C-alpha cells in the first residue's frame, strides 16, 4: 500500500514540477484526474455511464452464464456430451471480441448486439468451467451415495452439490470476462457507457477522463465480483 | 474400433453445426448477411494473401509484447515469490492496475506515443504482464519449503539454489502463467486492432463490417481461431516437454 501512495505522490510532484498548464492536460496528474472525476460525477455522466454498462453486463452475463451452466452440465459426460462439446470447442478459440463486427452487421448498433456479445463471451467461459467441475466430481462420492440406497434423483443432487463450488467459480470468471469484453464492444459502437467515457478521453483530448473511466471500470468489476461471490455464498448456504 | 467410435461423436457434433449453418444460410438466402460455408471457404482462399499478412502482423505484435512481458514478469514474479516483503509492497499497486482491460490503455498510448507498432506492443505487454507475474510468484511461493530446505542442507546456495531448485520447481505454474499471458495478449491485440491499431486481423475483421462482407469477417475469425488454437497448442507442447 505504501508503495502505491508513494508512486501517486511522486507522480503528482513530478507533474507539477515538469509540466506547464498546457501539458498538464496531455499527461494528467492525480489532481487533474480527481478534478475530472468530480466533474463527471457531478454532471451525472458517470452514473449514467455506469448504469448503462452495468445493465448490459448484468443481462448479457446472466443469459450467457445460464446457458453456459446448461451446456457445461449437458456436455460433461456421455456420448451426447461429446457431440455437444465438439462444435463448442471449435468455436471457442475465436476471441469473443472478434465477433463484434459480425454482430454489428447482423444486429446493427443496438443494445441487443452488446448483450449478444457479452452472452457469448460469458457462455464459453462458464461452459468450460462447469464441464470441468462436473467431470471432477469424485466418482467415489456418487458410488457411496448409491451404496447407501440413493436413487437417480439423489445421486444427481450429490453430483450437483459436489460440483457447485466449481460452477460458481466459473460464473465469477464469466462475469470478469464480460466486463473485459464490454469495454471493447462499447469502444467499437456505443453511445453511452464506461467504455465510452474512456474513449471520450481520447476524442476530447482529455486523458484525465480516460483515467476516470479506467477507475470506474476497475471499481465496477470489483463490485460485480463481490456481488457474484455474495450471491453464490448465499446460494451455497441455502442448498 | 473403439478409437473410431470415440472420434465419431465429436465429428457428429461438428457436422451438425455445419449443417445448421448451411440450413440457415440457404433459408435466409441473403449471402451478404449470412454467407454459407462454401462462400467463406472461397473467400478464405481468394483472400489468403491479405489474411496471412494480417495474421503475421497480429502475431508479431503479440510475440513482441509477450516476450517483453515475460522478460520483466518472470524475474519479478519469482522475486516476489521468494521475498515476502517485496510481495507485500507490490501487491496493492498490482491489484489496482490489473482489472483494467489492457486495450483500454490504447487511446492513451496513441495519444502519447502515436500511431505505430510500439503502442500495440505495449498493449500486449500490459496484457501478458499480470498473468505471468501472478503465476511466477505463485510458483515460487508454493514451492514446498521442505524442498528448498533440503537443497540448502545439501549445500546449495544463492544462484545455484535458484537455478537448480527454485526455478525448476516453479516451472509448472510459471508455464500456466505464460500460456494465460499469451491468450490474454492475443485477445487484447484483437481488441486494440478493432479500436485503433493499424493492420492485423482485428482491423481486417472490422473492415469487413464496413464493406458489408460477412464472409470476410468469418474468414478472419476462422484464421484468428486457428492461429490462437495452434499457438496455444504449441505452448502446451512446450510445457509438456519442459516438464520432463
Coordinates of C-alpha atoms in Angstrom, one line a residue:
Chain A
X1 CA 0.0 0.0 0.0
X2 CA 2.8 2.4 0.9
X3 CA 4.4 1.9 -2.5
X4 CA 1.2 2.9 -4.2
X5 CA 0.8 6.0 -2.2
X6 CA 4.4 6.9 -2.8
X7 CA 4.1 6.5 -6.5
X8 CA 1.0 8.6 -6.7
X9 CA 2.6 11.3 -4.7
X10 CA 5.7 11.1 -6.9
X11 CA 3.5 11.3 -10.0
X12 CA 1.8 14.4 -8.7
X13 CA 5.1 16.0 -7.7
X14 CA 6.9 15.4 -10.9
X15 CA 3.8 16.5 -12.8
X16 CA 3.8 19.8 -11.0
X17 CA 7.5 20.4 -11.4
X18 CA 7.9 19.3 -15.1
X19 CA 4.7 20.3 -16.8
X20 CA 3.1 23.6 -17.5
X21 CA -0.6 24.1 -17.6
X22 CA -0.9 23.2 -21.2
X23 CA 0.9 19.9 -21.0
X24 CA -0.9 19.1 -17.8
X25 CA -3.9 18.4 -20.0
X26 CA -1.9 16.0 -22.1
X27 CA -0.4 14.0 -19.2
X28 CA -2.8 14.3 -16.3
X29 CA -1.7 14.3 -12.7
X30 CA -3.6 12.7 -9.9
X31 CA -5.1 16.0 -9.0
X32 CA -6.2 16.5 -12.6
X33 CA -7.9 13.1 -12.6
X34 CA -9.6 13.9 -9.3
X35 CA -11.0 17.2 -10.7
X36 CA -12.3 15.4 -13.8
X37 CA -13.8 12.7 -11.6
X38 CA -15.8 15.3 -9.7
X39 CA -16.8 17.0 -12.9
X40 CA -18.1 13.8 -14.4
X41 CA -19.7 12.6 -11.3
X42 CA -21.4 15.9 -10.6
X43 CA -22.8 16.2 -14.1
X44 CA -24.4 12.8 -13.7
X45 CA -22.5 11.4 -16.8
X46 CA -20.5 9.0 -14.6
X47 CA -23.6 7.4 -13.1
X48 CA -25.5 7.2 -16.3
X49 CA -22.5 5.5 -17.9
X50 CA -22.0 3.1 -15.1
X51 CA -25.7 2.2 -15.1
X52 CA -25.8 1.5 -18.8
X53 CA -22.7 -0.6 -18.7
X54 CA -23.7 -2.5 -15.6
X55 CA -27.1 -3.3 -17.1
X56 CA -25.5 -4.7 -20.2
X57 CA -23.2 -6.9 -18.2
X58 CA -26.0 -8.0 -15.9
X59 CA -28.3 -9.1 -18.7
X60 CA -25.7 -10.4 -21.1
X61 CA -23.7 -12.1 -18.4
X62 CA -26.7 -13.7 -16.8
X63 CA -28.0 -15.1 -20.1
X64 CA -24.6 -16.4 -21.0
X65 CA -24.0 -17.9 -17.6
X66 CA -27.3 -19.6 -17.5
X67 CA -26.8 -21.1 -21.0
X68 CA -23.2 -21.9 -20.1
X69 CA -24.2 -23.8 -17.0
X70 CA -26.7 -25.8 -19.1
X71 CA -24.2 -26.5 -21.8
X72 CA -21.4 -27.4 -19.4
X73 CA -23.7 -29.8 -17.5
X74 CA -25.1 -31.5 -20.6
X75 CA -21.7 -31.7 -22.2
X76 CA -19.9 -33.1 -19.3
X77 CA -20.4 -36.8 -20.0
X78 CA -21.7 -39.4 -22.2
X79 CA -22.0 -39.6 -26.0
X80 CA -24.5 -36.7 -26.1
X81 CA -21.9 -34.7 -24.2
X82 CA -19.2 -35.5 -26.7
X83 CA -21.5 -34.4 -29.6
X84 CA -22.2 -31.1 -27.9
X85 CA -18.6 -30.4 -26.8
X86 CA -17.0 -30.7 -30.3
X87 CA -18.7 -27.7 -32.0
X88 CA -18.2 -25.6 -28.9
X89 CA -14.6 -26.4 -28.8
X90 CA -14.3 -25.4 -32.4
X91 CA -15.9 -22.0 -31.8
X92 CA -14.1 -21.3 -28.5
X93 CA -10.7 -20.2 -29.8
X94 CA -12.3 -17.3 -31.6
X95 CA -11.9 -14.4 -29.2
X96 CA -15.4 -13.0 -28.3
X97 CA -14.2 -9.6 -29.3
X98 CA -13.7 -10.8 -32.9
X99 CA -17.5 -11.4 -33.1
X100 CA -18.2 -7.7 -32.7
X101 CA -18.1 -6.6 -36.3
X102 CA -20.2 -9.6 -37.4
X103 CA -22.8 -9.0 -34.8
X104 CA -22.9 -5.3 -35.7
X105 CA -23.7 -6.4 -39.3
X106 CA -26.4 -8.7 -38.1
X107 CA -28.0 -6.7 -35.2
X108 CA -26.9 -3.2 -36.0
X109 CA -25.8 -0.7 -33.4
X110 CA -28.1 -1.7 -30.6
X111 CA -28.3 -2.9 -27.0
X112 CA -29.2 -6.4 -28.4
X113 CA -25.8 -6.5 -30.1
X114 CA -24.0 -5.6 -26.9
X115 CA -25.9 -8.2 -24.9
X116 CA -25.3 -10.9 -27.5
X117 CA -21.6 -10.3 -27.5
X118 CA -21.5 -10.4 -23.7
X119 CA -23.7 -13.5 -23.5
X120 CA -21.4 -15.3 -26.0
X121 CA -18.3 -14.4 -24.1
X122 CA -19.7 -15.5 -20.7
X123 CA -21.2 -18.6 -22.2
X124 CA -17.9 -20.1 -23.3
X125 CA -16.1 -19.4 -20.1
X126 CA -18.9 -20.7 -17.9
X127 CA -19.5 -23.8 -20.1
X128 CA -15.8 -24.7 -19.9
X129 CA -15.6 -24.2 -16.2
X130 CA -18.9 -26.1 -15.4
X131 CA -17.9 -29.0 -17.6
X132 CA -14.6 -29.2 -15.8
X133 CA -16.3 -29.0 -12.4
X134 CA -18.8 -31.7 -13.4
X135 CA -16.1 -34.1 -14.6
X136 CA -14.1 -33.6 -11.4
X137 CA -16.8 -34.8 -9.1
X138 CA -15.2 -37.8 -7.4
X139 CA -17.0 -40.9 -8.5
X140 CA -16.4 -42.4 -5.1
X141 CA -18.8 -39.9 -3.7
X142 CA -21.5 -40.9 -6.1
X143 CA -20.8 -44.6 -5.5
X144 CA -21.0 -44.1 -1.8
X145 CA -24.4 -42.5 -2.2
X146 CA -25.7 -45.3 -4.3
X147 CA -24.4 -47.8 -1.7
X148 CA -26.5 -46.1 0.9
X149 CA -29.5 -46.6 -1.3
X150 CA -29.8 -43.4 -3.2
X151 CA -31.8 -43.4 -6.4
X152 CA -31.2 -41.4 -9.5
X153 CA -32.6 -38.2 -8.1
X154 CA -30.5 -38.2 -5.0
X155 CA -27.3 -39.1 -6.9
X156 CA -27.9 -36.3 -9.2
X157 CA -28.2 -34.0 -6.3
X158 CA -25.0 -35.3 -4.9
X159 CA -23.3 -34.5 -8.2
X160 CA -24.7 -31.0 -8.3
X161 CA -23.7 -30.2 -4.8
X162 CA -20.2 -31.5 -5.3
X163 CA -19.8 -29.5 -8.4
X164 CA -21.3 -26.3 -7.1
X165 CA -18.1 -24.5 -5.9
X166 CA -16.5 -25.1 -9.3
X167 CA -19.7 -23.9 -11.1
X168 CA -19.7 -20.7 -9.0
X169 CA -16.1 -20.0 -9.7
X170 CA -16.8 -20.4 -13.4
X171 CA -19.7 -17.9 -13.2
X172 CA -17.4 -15.4 -11.5
X173 CA -14.8 -15.8 -14.2
X174 CA -17.6 -15.4 -16.7
X175 CA -18.6 -12.0 -15.3
X176 CA -15.0 -10.9 -15.2
X177 CA -14.7 -11.7 -18.9
X178 CA -18.0 -9.9 -19.5
X179 CA -16.6 -6.6 -18.2
X180 CA -13.4 -7.1 -20.3
X181 CA -15.4 -7.7 -23.5
X182 CA -17.9 -5.0 -22.7
X183 CA -15.3 -2.3 -22.9
X184 CA -14.2 -3.5 -26.3
X185 CA -17.8 -3.7 -27.5
X186 CA -18.5 -0.2 -26.3
X187 CA -15.3 1.1 -27.8
X188 CA -16.5 0.0 -31.2
X189 CA -20.1 1.2 -31.0
X190 CA -22.0 2.5 -28.1
X191 CA -23.3 5.9 -27.3
X192 CA -23.1 5.6 -23.5
X193 CA -21.2 3.6 -21.1
X194 CA -18.0 3.3 -19.1
X195 CA -16.0 2.3 -22.2
X196 CA -17.3 5.4 -23.9
X197 CA -16.0 7.5 -21.1
X198 CA -12.6 6.1 -21.8
X199 CA -12.9 6.8 -25.4
X200 CA -14.1 10.4 -24.8
X201 CA -10.8 10.9 -23.1
X202 CA -9.2 10.5 -26.4
X203 CA -11.7 12.3 -28.6
X204 CA -12.0 15.3 -26.3
X205 CA -8.2 15.2 -25.7
X206 CA -8.9 14.8 -22.0
X207 CA -6.8 11.9 -20.8
X208 CA -8.0 12.6 -17.3
X209 CA -11.4 11.3 -18.4
X210 CA -9.8 8.1 -19.6
X211 CA -8.3 7.6 -16.2
X212 CA -11.6 8.2 -14.6
X213 CA -13.2 5.7 -16.9
X214 CA -10.5 3.2 -16.1
X215 CA -11.0 3.7 -12.4
X216 CA -14.8 3.4 -12.8
X217 CA -14.2 0.2 -14.7
X218 CA -12.0 -1.3 -12.1
X219 CA -14.5 -0.4 -9.4
X220 CA -17.4 -1.8 -11.3
X221 CA -15.6 -5.0 -12.0
X222 CA -14.7 -5.4 -8.3
X223 CA -18.2 -4.7 -7.3
X224 CA -19.6 -7.2 -9.7
X225 CA -17.2 -9.9 -8.4
X226 CA -18.2 -9.1 -4.8
X227 CA -21.9 -9.3 -5.7
X228 CA -21.5 -12.6 -7.5
X229 CA -19.5 -14.0 -4.6
X230 CA -22.1 -12.9 -2.2
X231 CA -24.9 -14.4 -4.2
X232 CA -23.0 -17.7 -4.5
X233 CA -22.3 -17.8 -0.8
X234 CA -26.0 -17.3 -0.2
X235 CA -26.8 -20.0 -2.7
X236 CA -24.5 -22.5 -1.2
X237 CA -25.8 -21.9 2.3
X238 CA -29.4 -22.2 1.1
X239 CA -28.9 -25.5 -0.7
Chain B
X1 CA -12.8 -49.8 -33.4
X2 CA -13.3 -48.0 -30.1
X3 CA -10.9 -45.3 -31.3
X4 CA -13.1 -44.7 -34.3
X5 CA -16.2 -44.6 -32.2
X6 CA -14.6 -42.1 -29.9
X7 CA -13.9 -39.8 -32.9
X8 CA -17.3 -40.4 -34.3
X9 CA -19.4 -38.5 -31.7
X10 CA -17.4 -35.2 -31.8
X11 CA -17.4 -35.4 -35.6
X12 CA -21.2 -35.8 -35.4
X13 CA -21.4 -32.6 -33.3
X14 CA -19.3 -30.7 -35.8
X15 CA -21.2 -31.9 -38.8
X16 CA -24.4 -30.9 -37.1
X17 CA -23.1 -27.4 -36.6
X18 CA -22.1 -27.1 -40.2
X19 CA -25.5 -28.5 -41.4
X20 CA -27.3 -26.0 -39.2
X21 CA -25.1 -23.2 -40.7
X22 CA -25.9 -24.4 -44.2
X23 CA -29.5 -24.7 -43.5
X24 CA -29.7 -21.2 -42.0
X25 CA -27.8 -19.7 -44.9
X26 CA -29.9 -21.4 -47.5
X27 CA -33.1 -20.5 -45.7
X28 CA -32.2 -16.8 -45.4
X29 CA -31.0 -16.6 -49.0
X30 CA -29.1 -13.4 -48.2
X31 CA -25.4 -14.1 -48.8
X32 CA -24.5 -10.6 -47.8
X33 CA -25.9 -11.2 -44.3
X34 CA -25.2 -14.9 -43.7
X35 CA -22.9 -16.5 -46.2
X36 CA -22.8 -20.3 -46.4
X37 CA -19.6 -22.3 -45.7
X38 CA -18.8 -22.5 -49.4
X39 CA -18.7 -18.7 -49.7
X40 CA -16.5 -18.4 -46.6
X41 CA -14.2 -21.1 -47.9
X42 CA -13.9 -19.4 -51.3
X43 CA -13.2 -16.0 -49.6
X44 CA -10.6 -17.6 -47.4
X45 CA -8.8 -18.9 -50.5
X46 CA -9.1 -15.8 -52.6
X47 CA -8.0 -13.5 -49.8
X48 CA -5.3 -15.8 -48.5
X49 CA -2.7 -13.2 -49.1
X50 CA -4.1 -10.4 -47.0
X51 CA -5.2 -12.9 -44.4
X52 CA -1.7 -14.2 -44.0
X53 CA -0.2 -10.7 -43.9
X54 CA -2.8 -9.6 -41.3
X55 CA -2.2 -12.8 -39.2
X56 CA 1.5 -12.2 -39.3
X57 CA 1.1 -8.7 -38.2
X58 CA -1.1 -9.5 -35.2
X59 CA 1.1 -12.4 -34.3
X60 CA 4.2 -10.3 -34.3
X61 CA 2.6 -7.8 -32.0
X62 CA 1.6 -10.4 -29.6
X63 CA 5.0 -12.0 -29.8
X64 CA 7.0 -8.9 -29.0
X65 CA 4.7 -7.8 -26.2
X66 CA 4.6 -11.3 -24.7
X67 CA 8.3 -11.8 -24.8
X68 CA 8.9 -8.3 -23.2
X69 CA 6.3 -9.1 -20.5
X70 CA 8.0 -12.5 -19.8
X71 CA 11.4 -10.8 -19.6
X72 CA 10.1 -8.4 -16.9
X73 CA 7.5 -10.5 -15.2
X74 CA 9.4 -13.7 -14.8
X75 CA 12.2 -12.4 -12.7
X76 CA 9.9 -10.0 -10.9
X77 CA 7.4 -12.8 -10.1
X78 CA 10.0 -15.2 -8.9
X79 CA 11.5 -12.5 -6.8
X80 CA 8.1 -11.6 -5.3
X81 CA 7.5 -15.3 -4.5
X82 CA 10.8 -15.6 -2.7
X83 CA 10.8 -12.2 -0.9
X84 CA 7.5 -11.7 1.1
X85 CA 8.4 -8.1 1.8
X86 CA 8.6 -7.3 -1.9
X87 CA 5.4 -9.1 -2.5
X88 CA 3.5 -7.1 0.1
X89 CA 4.7 -3.8 -1.3
X90 CA 3.9 -4.5 -4.9
X91 CA 0.6 -6.3 -4.3
X92 CA -1.6 -3.3 -3.7
X93 CA -0.3 -1.5 -6.7
X94 CA -0.7 -4.5 -9.0
X95 CA -4.3 -5.2 -7.8
X96 CA -5.2 -1.7 -8.7
X97 CA -3.8 -1.9 -12.2
X98 CA -4.8 -5.5 -13.0
X99 CA -8.6 -5.1 -13.6
X100 CA -8.1 -2.6 -16.3
X101 CA -8.5 -4.3 -19.7
X102 CA -5.2 -3.9 -21.5
X103 CA -6.5 -2.4 -24.7
X104 CA -8.1 0.4 -22.6
X105 CA -4.6 1.8 -22.5
X106 CA -4.5 2.1 -26.3
X107 CA -6.2 5.5 -26.6
X108 CA -3.8 6.9 -24.1
X109 CA -0.9 5.3 -25.8
X110 CA -1.9 6.5 -29.2
X111 CA -2.1 10.0 -27.7
X112 CA 1.3 9.8 -26.1
X113 CA 3.3 7.5 -28.4
X114 CA 1.5 8.0 -31.6
X115 CA 0.3 5.5 -34.2
X116 CA 2.6 2.6 -34.9
X117 CA 3.8 -0.7 -33.7
X118 CA 5.0 0.4 -30.2
X119 CA 1.5 1.2 -29.0
X120 CA 0.4 -2.3 -29.9
X121 CA 3.4 -3.9 -28.4
X122 CA 2.7 -2.0 -25.1
X123 CA -0.9 -3.2 -25.1
X124 CA 0.3 -6.8 -25.4
X125 CA 3.0 -6.2 -22.9
X126 CA 0.5 -5.0 -20.3
X127 CA -1.9 -7.8 -21.1
X128 CA 0.6 -10.6 -20.7
X129 CA 2.3 -9.0 -17.7
X130 CA -0.2 -9.7 -14.9
X131 CA -0.9 -13.4 -15.6
X132 CA 2.8 -14.2 -16.0
X133 CA 3.7 -12.2 -12.9
X134 CA 0.9 -13.8 -10.7
X135 CA 1.7 -17.3 -11.7
X136 CA 5.5 -17.0 -11.5
X137 CA 5.1 -15.6 -8.0
X138 CA 2.7 -18.4 -7.0
X139 CA 5.1 -21.0 -8.5
X140 CA 7.9 -19.9 -6.3
X141 CA 5.8 -19.1 -3.2
X142 CA 4.2 -22.5 -3.3
X143 CA 7.4 -24.5 -3.7
X144 CA 7.4 -26.9 -0.8
X145 CA 9.5 -25.4 1.9
X146 CA 10.9 -28.8 2.5
X147 CA 12.4 -28.9 -1.0
X148 CA 14.3 -25.7 -0.6
X149 CA 15.4 -26.6 2.9
X150 CA 16.6 -30.0 1.8
X151 CA 18.6 -28.4 -1.1
X152 CA 20.1 -25.9 1.3
X153 CA 21.1 -28.7 3.7
X154 CA 22.9 -30.4 0.8
X155 CA 24.9 -27.2 0.3
X156 CA 23.0 -25.4 -2.5
X157 CA 23.2 -21.6 -2.0
X158 CA 22.4 -18.4 -3.8
X159 CA 22.3 -18.6 -7.6
X160 CA 22.9 -22.3 -7.6
X161 CA 19.8 -22.8 -5.3
X162 CA 17.8 -20.7 -7.6
X163 CA 18.8 -22.2 -10.9
X164 CA 18.7 -25.8 -9.8
X165 CA 15.9 -26.0 -7.3
X166 CA 13.6 -23.0 -7.0
X167 CA 13.1 -22.2 -10.7
X168 CA 12.5 -25.7 -11.9
X169 CA 10.1 -26.3 -9.0
X170 CA 8.2 -23.2 -10.0
X171 CA 8.1 -24.1 -13.7
X172 CA 4.6 -25.8 -14.0
X173 CA 2.8 -22.8 -12.6
X174 CA 5.1 -20.4 -14.4
X175 CA 4.2 -22.1 -17.7
X176 CA 0.5 -21.8 -16.9
X177 CA 1.1 -18.1 -16.5
X178 CA 2.9 -17.9 -19.8
X179 CA 0.1 -19.6 -21.5
X180 CA -2.5 -17.4 -19.8
X181 CA -0.5 -14.3 -20.7
X182 CA -0.3 -15.4 -24.3
X183 CA -4.0 -15.8 -24.7
X184 CA -4.8 -12.6 -22.9
X185 CA -2.3 -10.7 -25.1
X186 CA -3.9 -12.3 -28.1
X187 CA -7.4 -11.2 -27.1
X188 CA -6.1 -7.7 -26.4
X189 CA -4.3 -7.3 -29.7
X190 CA -7.5 -8.1 -31.5
X191 CA -9.4 -5.5 -29.4
X192 CA -6.6 -3.0 -30.0
X193 CA -6.8 -3.5 -33.7
X194 CA -10.6 -3.1 -33.7
X195 CA -10.1 0.2 -31.9
X196 CA -7.2 2.0 -33.5
X197 CA -4.2 0.0 -34.3
X198 CA -3.3 -0.3 -37.9
X199 CA -3.4 -3.6 -39.8
X200 CA -3.7 -7.0 -38.3
X201 CA -6.6 -9.5 -38.2
X202 CA -8.7 -7.3 -36.0
X203 CA -8.7 -4.5 -38.4
X204 CA -9.4 -6.9 -41.3
X205 CA -12.5 -8.1 -39.5
X206 CA -13.6 -4.6 -38.7
X207 CA -13.1 -3.5 -42.3
X208 CA -15.3 -6.4 -43.4
X209 CA -18.1 -4.8 -41.5
X210 CA -17.6 -1.5 -43.2
X211 CA -17.6 -3.3 -46.5
X212 CA -20.6 -5.4 -45.6
X213 CA -18.6 -8.6 -46.2
X214 CA -19.5 -11.1 -43.5
X215 CA -17.7 -13.8 -45.5
X216 CA -14.5 -11.8 -45.0
X217 CA -15.3 -11.4 -41.3
X218 CA -15.8 -15.1 -40.9
X219 CA -12.6 -15.8 -42.8
X220 CA -10.7 -13.5 -40.5
X221 CA -12.4 -15.0 -37.4
X222 CA -11.6 -18.5 -38.6
X223 CA -7.9 -17.6 -39.1
X224 CA -7.9 -16.0 -35.7
X225 CA -9.3 -19.0 -34.1
X226 CA -6.9 -21.3 -35.9
X227 CA -3.8 -19.2 -35.0
X228 CA -4.9 -19.0 -31.4
X229 CA -5.5 -22.7 -31.2
X230 CA -2.2 -23.6 -32.9
X231 CA -0.1 -21.2 -30.8
X232 CA -1.9 -22.4 -27.7
X233 CA -1.2 -26.0 -28.6
X234 CA 2.5 -25.2 -29.3
X235 CA 2.8 -23.6 -25.8
X236 CA 1.1 -26.7 -24.3
X237 CA 3.5 -29.0 -26.1
X238 CA 6.5 -26.9 -25.0
X239 CA 5.2 -27.1 -21.4
X240 CA 5.0 -30.9 -21.6
X241 CA 8.5 -31.1 -23.0
X242 CA 9.9 -29.0 -20.3
X243 CA 8.1 -31.0 -17.6
X244 CA 10.3 -33.9 -18.4

